[in-house]
Coordinates of C-alpha atoms in Angstrom, one line a residue:
M474 CA 0.0 0.0 0.0
K475 CA 1.1 3.5 -0.8
L476 CA 1.3 6.4 1.7
I477 CA -1.7 8.1 0.1
D478 CA -3.8 5.0 0.7
F479 CA -2.9 5.0 4.4
L480 CA -3.8 8.7 4.6
K481 CA -7.2 8.1 2.9
L482 CA -8.0 5.2 5.2
A483 CA -6.9 7.1 8.3
V484 CA -9.0 10.2 7.4
K485 CA -12.0 8.1 6.6
G486 CA -11.7 6.2 9.9
L487 CA -11.4 9.5 11.9
F488 CA -14.3 11.2 10.2
A489 CA -16.5 8.2 10.8
N490 CA -17.0 9.6 14.4
K491 CA -16.4 13.4 14.2
L492 CA -17.4 14.3 17.7
R493 CA -15.2 11.6 19.3
T494 CA -12.3 12.7 17.1
F495 CA -12.7 16.4 18.1
L496 CA -12.9 15.5 21.8
T497 CA -9.8 13.4 21.5
M498 CA -7.9 16.3 19.8
L499 CA -9.1 18.7 22.5
G500 CA -6.3 17.9 24.9
I501 CA -3.7 18.5 22.1
I502 CA -5.4 21.7 21.1
I503 CA -5.4 23.1 24.7
G504 CA -1.8 21.9 25.2
V505 CA -0.4 23.4 22.0
G506 CA -2.4 26.6 22.5
S507 CA -1.0 27.1 26.0
V508 CA 2.6 26.4 24.9
I509 CA 2.3 28.9 22.0
M510 CA 0.8 31.6 24.3
L511 CA 3.3 31.2 27.1
M512 CA 6.3 31.2 24.7
S513 CA 4.9 34.3 22.9
V514 CA 4.6 36.1 26.2
G515 CA 8.1 35.1 27.2
A516 CA 9.6 36.2 23.8
G517 CA 7.6 39.4 23.9
V518 CA 8.9 40.3 27.4
Q519 CA 12.4 39.7 26.3
T520 CA 11.9 41.9 23.2
F521 CA 10.5 44.6 25.4
V522 CA 13.3 44.4 27.9
N523 CA 15.9 44.8 25.1
Q524 CA 14.0 47.8 23.8
Q525 CA 13.9 49.4 27.3
F526 CA 17.7 49.0 27.5
E527 CA 18.1 50.7 24.1
L528 CA 16.0 53.6 25.3
I529 CA 18.1 54.0 28.4
G530 CA 21.3 54.0 26.3
A531 CA 23.9 51.4 25.3
N532 CA 26.8 53.3 26.8
N533 CA 25.6 53.5 30.5
I534 CA 27.2 51.9 33.5
F535 CA 25.3 51.2 36.7
I536 CA 26.8 51.2 40.2
I537 CA 24.7 49.5 42.8
P538 CA 25.2 48.8 46.5
G539 CA 26.1 45.2 47.5
Q540 CA 26.9 42.3 45.2
M541 CA 25.0 41.9 41.9
G542 CA 23.4 38.7 43.1
E543 CA 21.9 40.4 46.2
M544 CA 20.3 43.3 44.4
A545 CA 17.2 43.7 42.3
M546 CA 17.5 45.0 38.8
M547 CA 17.2 48.8 38.5
G548 CA 15.5 51.0 36.0
P549 CA 16.5 54.5 35.1
G550 CA 14.4 55.9 37.9
G551 CA 16.6 54.5 40.6
G552 CA 16.6 51.5 42.9
S553 CA 13.2 50.1 42.1
G554 CA 13.0 51.5 38.7
G555 CA 9.6 53.0 39.1
S556 CA 7.7 50.2 40.7
S557 CA 4.2 51.2 41.8
T558 CA 4.0 48.4 44.3
G559 CA 5.6 47.9 47.6
Q560 CA 5.2 49.4 51.1
A561 CA 3.3 52.6 51.2
T562 CA 4.2 55.5 53.3
S563 CA 3.1 55.4 56.9
Q564 CA 0.3 57.6 58.2
G565 CA 2.9 60.1 59.4
G566 CA 4.3 60.5 55.9
S567 CA 7.8 59.2 56.7
L568 CA 9.7 57.2 54.1
A569 CA 12.2 54.4 54.5
T570 CA 15.0 53.3 52.1
M571 CA 15.2 49.7 51.1
S572 CA 18.9 49.1 51.8
T573 CA 21.9 50.4 53.9
S574 CA 23.9 51.6 50.9
K575 CA 27.4 52.9 51.4
L576 CA 27.3 54.8 48.1
K577 CA 27.4 58.6 48.7
E578 CA 27.1 61.9 46.8
K579 CA 30.9 62.4 47.1
H580 CA 31.4 59.2 45.1
V581 CA 29.3 60.6 42.3
K582 CA 31.4 63.7 42.1
E583 CA 34.7 61.8 42.2
I584 CA 33.6 59.3 39.6
K585 CA 32.8 62.2 37.2
R586 CA 36.4 63.4 37.6
L587 CA 38.0 60.0 36.8
S588 CA 38.0 60.4 33.0
S589 CA 37.0 62.7 30.2
D590 CA 35.1 59.8 28.7
I591 CA 32.6 60.1 31.5
L592 CA 29.9 62.5 30.2
E593 CA 27.5 62.3 33.1
A594 CA 27.3 60.7 36.6
T595 CA 24.2 60.9 38.7
G596 CA 22.9 59.3 41.9
T597 CA 19.4 58.4 42.9
I598 CA 17.2 57.4 45.9
E599 CA 13.8 56.0 45.2
V600 CA 11.1 55.0 47.6
P601 CA 7.4 54.1 47.3
A602 CA 5.1 56.9 48.3
K603 CA 1.5 58.1 48.2
A604 CA 0.8 61.1 46.0
S605 CA -2.4 63.1 46.0
Y606 CA -4.1 66.1 44.4
K607 CA -7.4 67.3 45.8
N608 CA -9.6 64.2 45.9
E609 CA -7.3 62.0 43.7
A610 CA -4.6 59.8 45.2
I611 CA -2.3 57.1 43.9
F612 CA 0.7 55.1 45.0
A613 CA 3.8 55.8 42.9
S614 CA 7.6 56.0 43.3
L615 CA 9.3 59.1 44.6
S616 CA 12.7 59.4 43.1
G617 CA 15.3 61.9 44.3
I618 CA 17.6 63.0 41.5
D619 CA 20.1 65.8 40.6
E620 CA 20.2 68.0 37.5
N621 CA 22.3 65.4 35.5
F622 CA 19.8 62.6 35.8
F623 CA 17.7 63.1 32.7
A624 CA 20.7 63.5 30.5
A625 CA 22.4 60.4 31.9
S626 CA 19.3 58.2 31.7
N627 CA 18.2 59.5 28.2
L628 CA 14.7 60.1 29.7
A629 CA 13.3 63.2 28.0
V630 CA 11.0 65.8 29.7
E631 CA 8.2 66.1 27.1
V632 CA 6.2 68.9 28.7
G633 CA 7.6 71.7 30.9
R634 CA 11.2 71.6 32.2
P635 CA 13.5 69.1 34.0
I636 CA 15.0 69.4 37.5
E637 CA 17.7 72.1 37.4
E638 CA 20.8 72.8 39.4
K639 CA 19.1 75.8 41.1
D640 CA 16.4 73.5 42.3
I641 CA 19.0 71.2 43.9
L642 CA 21.0 74.0 45.5
N643 CA 17.9 75.8 46.9
K644 CA 16.1 72.6 47.8
R645 CA 13.0 73.8 45.8
K646 CA 9.9 71.6 46.2
V647 CA 9.4 71.0 42.5
A648 CA 8.5 67.8 40.7
V649 CA 8.7 66.2 37.3
I650 CA 6.1 63.5 37.0
G651 CA 5.6 60.5 34.8
P652 CA 2.7 60.6 32.3
E653 CA 0.8 57.9 34.2
V654 CA 0.9 60.0 37.4
G655 CA -0.4 62.9 35.4
E656 CA -3.2 61.0 33.9
E657 CA -4.4 59.6 37.2
L658 CA -4.0 62.6 39.4
F659 CA -5.0 65.2 36.8
P660 CA -7.7 63.6 34.6
G661 CA -8.4 66.2 31.8
I662 CA -6.4 68.9 33.6
D663 CA -3.0 70.4 32.7
P664 CA -0.7 69.3 35.6
L665 CA 1.9 72.1 35.1
G666 CA 1.9 74.6 37.9
K667 CA -0.4 72.4 40.1
K668 CA 0.8 71.2 43.5
I669 CA 0.7 67.6 44.6
I670 CA 1.2 66.2 48.1
V671 CA 3.8 63.5 48.5
A672 CA 4.7 62.2 52.0
N673 CA 3.0 65.3 53.5
V674 CA 5.2 67.6 51.4
S675 CA 3.8 69.9 48.7
F676 CA 5.5 69.9 45.3
E677 CA 4.9 72.1 42.3
V678 CA 4.7 70.1 39.1
V679 CA 7.1 71.7 36.6
G680 CA 7.4 68.9 34.0
I681 CA 6.1 65.6 32.6
T682 CA 8.4 62.9 31.2
E683 CA 8.0 61.1 27.9
K684 CA 5.9 57.9 27.9
R685 CA 8.1 54.8 28.3
G686 CA 5.7 52.2 29.6
T687 CA 6.3 49.4 32.1
G688 CA 10.0 48.9 32.3
G689 CA 11.0 45.2 31.9
I690 CA 14.0 45.8 34.2
G691 CA 12.3 47.5 37.1
G692 CA 8.7 48.5 37.1
N693 CA 6.7 51.3 35.6
I694 CA 8.9 54.2 34.6
D695 CA 5.8 56.3 33.8
R696 CA 4.6 56.1 37.4
V697 CA 7.6 57.9 39.0
I698 CA 7.7 61.4 40.6
Y699 CA 11.1 63.0 40.3
V700 CA 12.1 65.6 42.9
P701 CA 15.4 67.3 44.0
F702 CA 17.7 64.7 45.6
P703 CA 18.2 66.6 49.0
I704 CA 14.5 66.6 49.7
V705 CA 14.1 62.8 49.4
Q706 CA 17.3 62.4 51.4
S707 CA 15.9 64.5 54.2
L708 CA 12.6 62.5 54.1
T709 CA 14.4 59.2 54.3
E710 CA 17.1 60.4 56.7
K711 CA 19.6 58.2 54.8
E712 CA 22.7 59.3 53.0
G713 CA 23.2 56.2 50.9
L714 CA 22.3 56.1 47.2
Q715 CA 20.4 53.3 45.7
A716 CA 22.2 53.6 42.4
I717 CA 24.7 55.7 40.5
L718 CA 24.3 56.0 36.8
V719 CA 27.3 56.8 34.7
K720 CA 27.1 57.8 31.0
V721 CA 30.2 57.1 28.9
S722 CA 31.1 58.9 25.6
D723 CA 31.5 55.6 23.7
R724 CA 30.5 52.0 24.3
E725 CA 34.0 50.9 23.5
K726 CA 35.2 53.0 26.5
I727 CA 33.0 51.1 28.9
P728 CA 35.5 48.3 30.0
E729 CA 38.3 50.7 30.8
T730 CA 35.9 53.1 32.5
I731 CA 34.6 50.2 34.7
T732 CA 38.1 49.4 35.7
L733 CA 38.7 53.1 36.7
I734 CA 35.5 53.1 38.7
K735 CA 36.2 49.8 40.5
D736 CA 39.7 50.9 41.4
Y737 CA 38.4 54.2 42.9
L738 CA 35.5 52.6 44.8
S739 CA 37.8 49.8 46.1
S740 CA 39.8 52.4 47.8
E741 CA 36.7 53.9 49.4
L742 CA 34.5 50.8 50.1
E743 CA 34.7 47.1 50.8
E744 CA 34.5 44.8 47.8
D745 CA 31.1 43.4 48.8
E746 CA 29.6 46.9 49.3
F747 CA 29.3 47.8 45.6
S748 CA 28.9 46.3 42.1
V749 CA 29.8 48.0 38.8
I750 CA 27.9 46.6 35.9
D751 CA 27.2 47.6 32.3
Q752 CA 24.0 47.1 30.4
T753 CA 25.3 44.0 28.6
K754 CA 25.7 42.1 31.9
I755 CA 22.4 43.2 33.2
L756 CA 20.7 42.3 29.9
E757 CA 22.3 38.9 29.9
T758 CA 21.2 38.2 33.5
V759 CA 17.6 39.4 32.9
N760 CA 17.3 37.4 29.6
A761 CA 18.7 34.3 31.3
I762 CA 16.1 34.6 34.1
L763 CA 13.3 35.3 31.6
T764 CA 14.3 32.3 29.4
I765 CA 14.3 30.0 32.4
L766 CA 10.9 31.2 33.5
T767 CA 9.5 30.9 30.0
Y768 CA 10.7 27.3 29.6
A769 CA 9.5 26.4 33.1
L770 CA 6.0 27.7 32.4
T771 CA 6.1 26.1 29.0
A772 CA 7.1 22.7 30.5
I773 CA 4.1 23.0 32.9
A774 CA 1.8 23.8 30.0
A775 CA 3.3 20.9 28.0
I776 CA 1.9 18.4 30.6
S777 CA -1.5 18.9 29.0
L778 CA 0.1 17.6 25.8
L779 CA 1.0 14.3 27.6
V780 CA -2.6 14.2 28.8
G781 CA -3.8 14.6 25.2
G782 CA -1.4 11.9 24.1
V783 CA -2.9 9.5 26.7
G784 CA -6.3 10.4 25.4
I785 CA -5.2 9.6 21.8
M786 CA -3.9 6.2 22.9
N787 CA -7.1 5.4 24.8
I788 CA -9.3 6.3 21.8
M789 CA -7.1 4.3 19.5
F790 CA -7.4 1.2 21.7
V791 CA -11.2 1.7 21.6
S792 CA -11.1 2.1 17.8
V793 CA -9.1 -1.2 17.5
V794 CA -11.8 -3.0 19.5
E795 CA -14.6 -1.5 17.5
R796 CA -13.0 -2.3 14.2
T797 CA -11.8 -5.8 15.1
K798 CA -14.0 -7.4 12.4
E799 CA -12.8 -4.9 9.8
I800 CA -9.2 -5.8 10.6
G801 CA -10.0 -9.5 10.2
I802 CA -11.6 -8.8 6.8
R803 CA -8.6 -6.7 5.6
K804 CA -6.2 -9.4 6.7
A805 CA -8.3 -12.1 5.0
V806 CA -8.1 -10.3 1.7
G807 CA -4.3 -9.9 1.9
A808 CA -3.4 -7.0 4.2
T809 CA -0.3 -7.6 6.2
S810 CA 0.3 -6.9 9.8
G811 CA 2.6 -4.1 8.7
N812 CA -0.3 -2.6 6.7
I813 CA -2.6 -2.7 9.7
R814 CA 0.1 -1.2 12.0
S815 CA 0.8 1.6 9.5
Q816 CA -2.9 2.4 9.1
F817 CA -3.5 2.9 12.9
L818 CA -0.3 4.7 13.4
T819 CA -1.1 7.1 10.6
E820 CA -4.5 7.7 12.2
A821 CA -2.8 8.6 15.6
V822 CA -0.4 10.9 13.9
I823 CA -3.1 12.7 11.9
L824 CA -5.2 13.0 15.0
S825 CA -2.3 14.6 16.9
L826 CA -1.1 16.7 14.1
F827 CA -4.6 18.1 13.3
G828 CA -5.1 18.9 17.0
G829 CA -1.7 20.6 16.9
I830 CA -2.6 22.8 13.9
L831 CA -5.9 23.8 15.6
G832 CA -3.9 24.4 18.8
V833 CA -1.5 26.7 16.9
G834 CA -4.4 28.8 15.7
F835 CA -5.9 28.9 19.2
G836 CA -2.5 29.9 20.6
V837 CA -1.9 32.7 18.0
L838 CA -5.4 34.0 18.6
G839 CA -4.8 34.0 22.4
A840 CA -1.5 35.7 22.0
E841 CA -3.1 38.4 19.9
I842 CA -5.8 39.0 22.5
A843 CA -3.2 39.0 25.3
S844 CA -1.1 41.6 23.4
R845 CA -3.7 44.2 24.5
W846 CA -2.3 44.0 28.0
L847 CA 1.1 42.3 27.5
T848 CA 3.9 42.4 25.0
T849 CA 3.7 39.2 23.0
T850 CA 5.7 37.8 20.1
V851 CA 4.7 34.6 18.4
T852 CA 8.0 33.0 17.0
P853 CA 8.2 30.5 14.1
S854 CA 10.3 28.3 16.3
S855 CA 7.5 27.9 18.9
I856 CA 5.1 26.8 16.1
I857 CA 7.5 24.4 14.5
L858 CA 8.4 22.9 17.9
S859 CA 4.8 22.5 18.9
L860 CA 3.9 20.7 15.6
G861 CA 7.0 18.5 15.9
V862 CA 6.0 17.5 19.5
C863 CA 2.5 16.8 18.3
S864 CA 3.7 14.4 15.6
L865 CA 6.0 12.7 18.1
I866 CA 3.2 12.3 20.6
G867 CA 1.0 10.7 17.8
I868 CA 3.8 8.2 17.1
I869 CA 4.6 7.4 20.7
F870 CA 1.1 7.0 21.9
G871 CA -0.1 5.4 18.7
V872 CA 2.5 2.6 18.7
A873 CA 0.8 0.4 21.3
P874 CA -2.7 0.5 19.7
A875 CA -1.3 0.0 16.3
A876 CA 0.8 -3.0 17.5
R877 CA -2.3 -4.5 19.1
A878 CA -4.3 -4.2 15.9
A879 CA -1.4 -5.7 13.9
K880 CA -1.2 -8.8 16.2
L881 CA -4.9 -9.7 15.8
D882 CA -5.5 -13.2 14.4
P883 CA -7.6 -12.8 11.2
V884 CA -9.7 -15.9 12.1
E885 CA -10.5 -14.7 15.6
A886 CA -11.1 -11.2 14.4
L887 CA -13.7 -12.4 11.8
R888 CA -15.5 -14.2 14.6
Y889 CA -15.6 -11.1 16.9
E890 CA -19.0 -9.7 17.5

């Protein structure tokens, strides 16, 4: 028999009971759809993270307190990168920093003097805080910055003006807010010139940053309130910085600049009190974590594929029993055990493969719907992998029923009622 003959017989056998065939494929459809969706979300998040790093700038160096393994990833807004979650301010309005950092303002000034290749150096302190305007209130991140922050982080002020040197020197209570803060506190109102209350302190809004979205490396950059560094320092009663951001003139200068910074900080601090890292190392770490999480979630979703495979095997065994007499007749007219085995194995593979194709469609549709809230990217590799696994499942779980059908004695099969 030719392959086309096996395909015709397999399709005819499957379409003889359409509802049962569909229900058998349902496990495969759900499994493949889940795998496609999870892999698309994982790939989308990785793409978004890379884009965020490009927005921050490829020639930046981050200095953080402690060792790299002990610290969370930081966005351009400071230690927590603009996260809107976390502990809120107490009723008294006091704020607390998240670590006992040994990084100080003097280190920022000295680092800037190390090399002419260092264009900017800036330190930040960032804490969760409650912000309010009249009857509106939200939880956001309060970030203490200096006049160099926006240039160093490549974050533009779209409306109004940035924090300036005179604001730092005079400790002016002015604020540059993220667009999300503006939308929630000032719905339909121009925020410029208005005063917001943060930690029981009144700040005049002088600027609004460009829209960046939720940062893949540290929370929502659009939900940050930037104010002069000395004010946040006085509110937290801490001298330590949560991060120092250094902007280098050329990416090729990063390795030697890192060496200079490490040598300087080693003379001031203990080795375990700071880490100097560039974006490449951060990106590699983040991508490695995201890849592991994506594969772990995908592996969990793939369990449903095994359940679907067991369902295929179960139905194929039922089909063998139901078609025992048909098998006897085919063997009586000359069909070999190999022909019977190939027929039932083909049916199992087609059942699994068709379920996989429908599952891919379901997964792509689900990823498209999820893209309204999350960044998703459906990759060709995820589709090819899913279909390949489906074919493999059809073969693995179809072997036993096919072997059982092939072993049937034609005489006994013809007698079967």
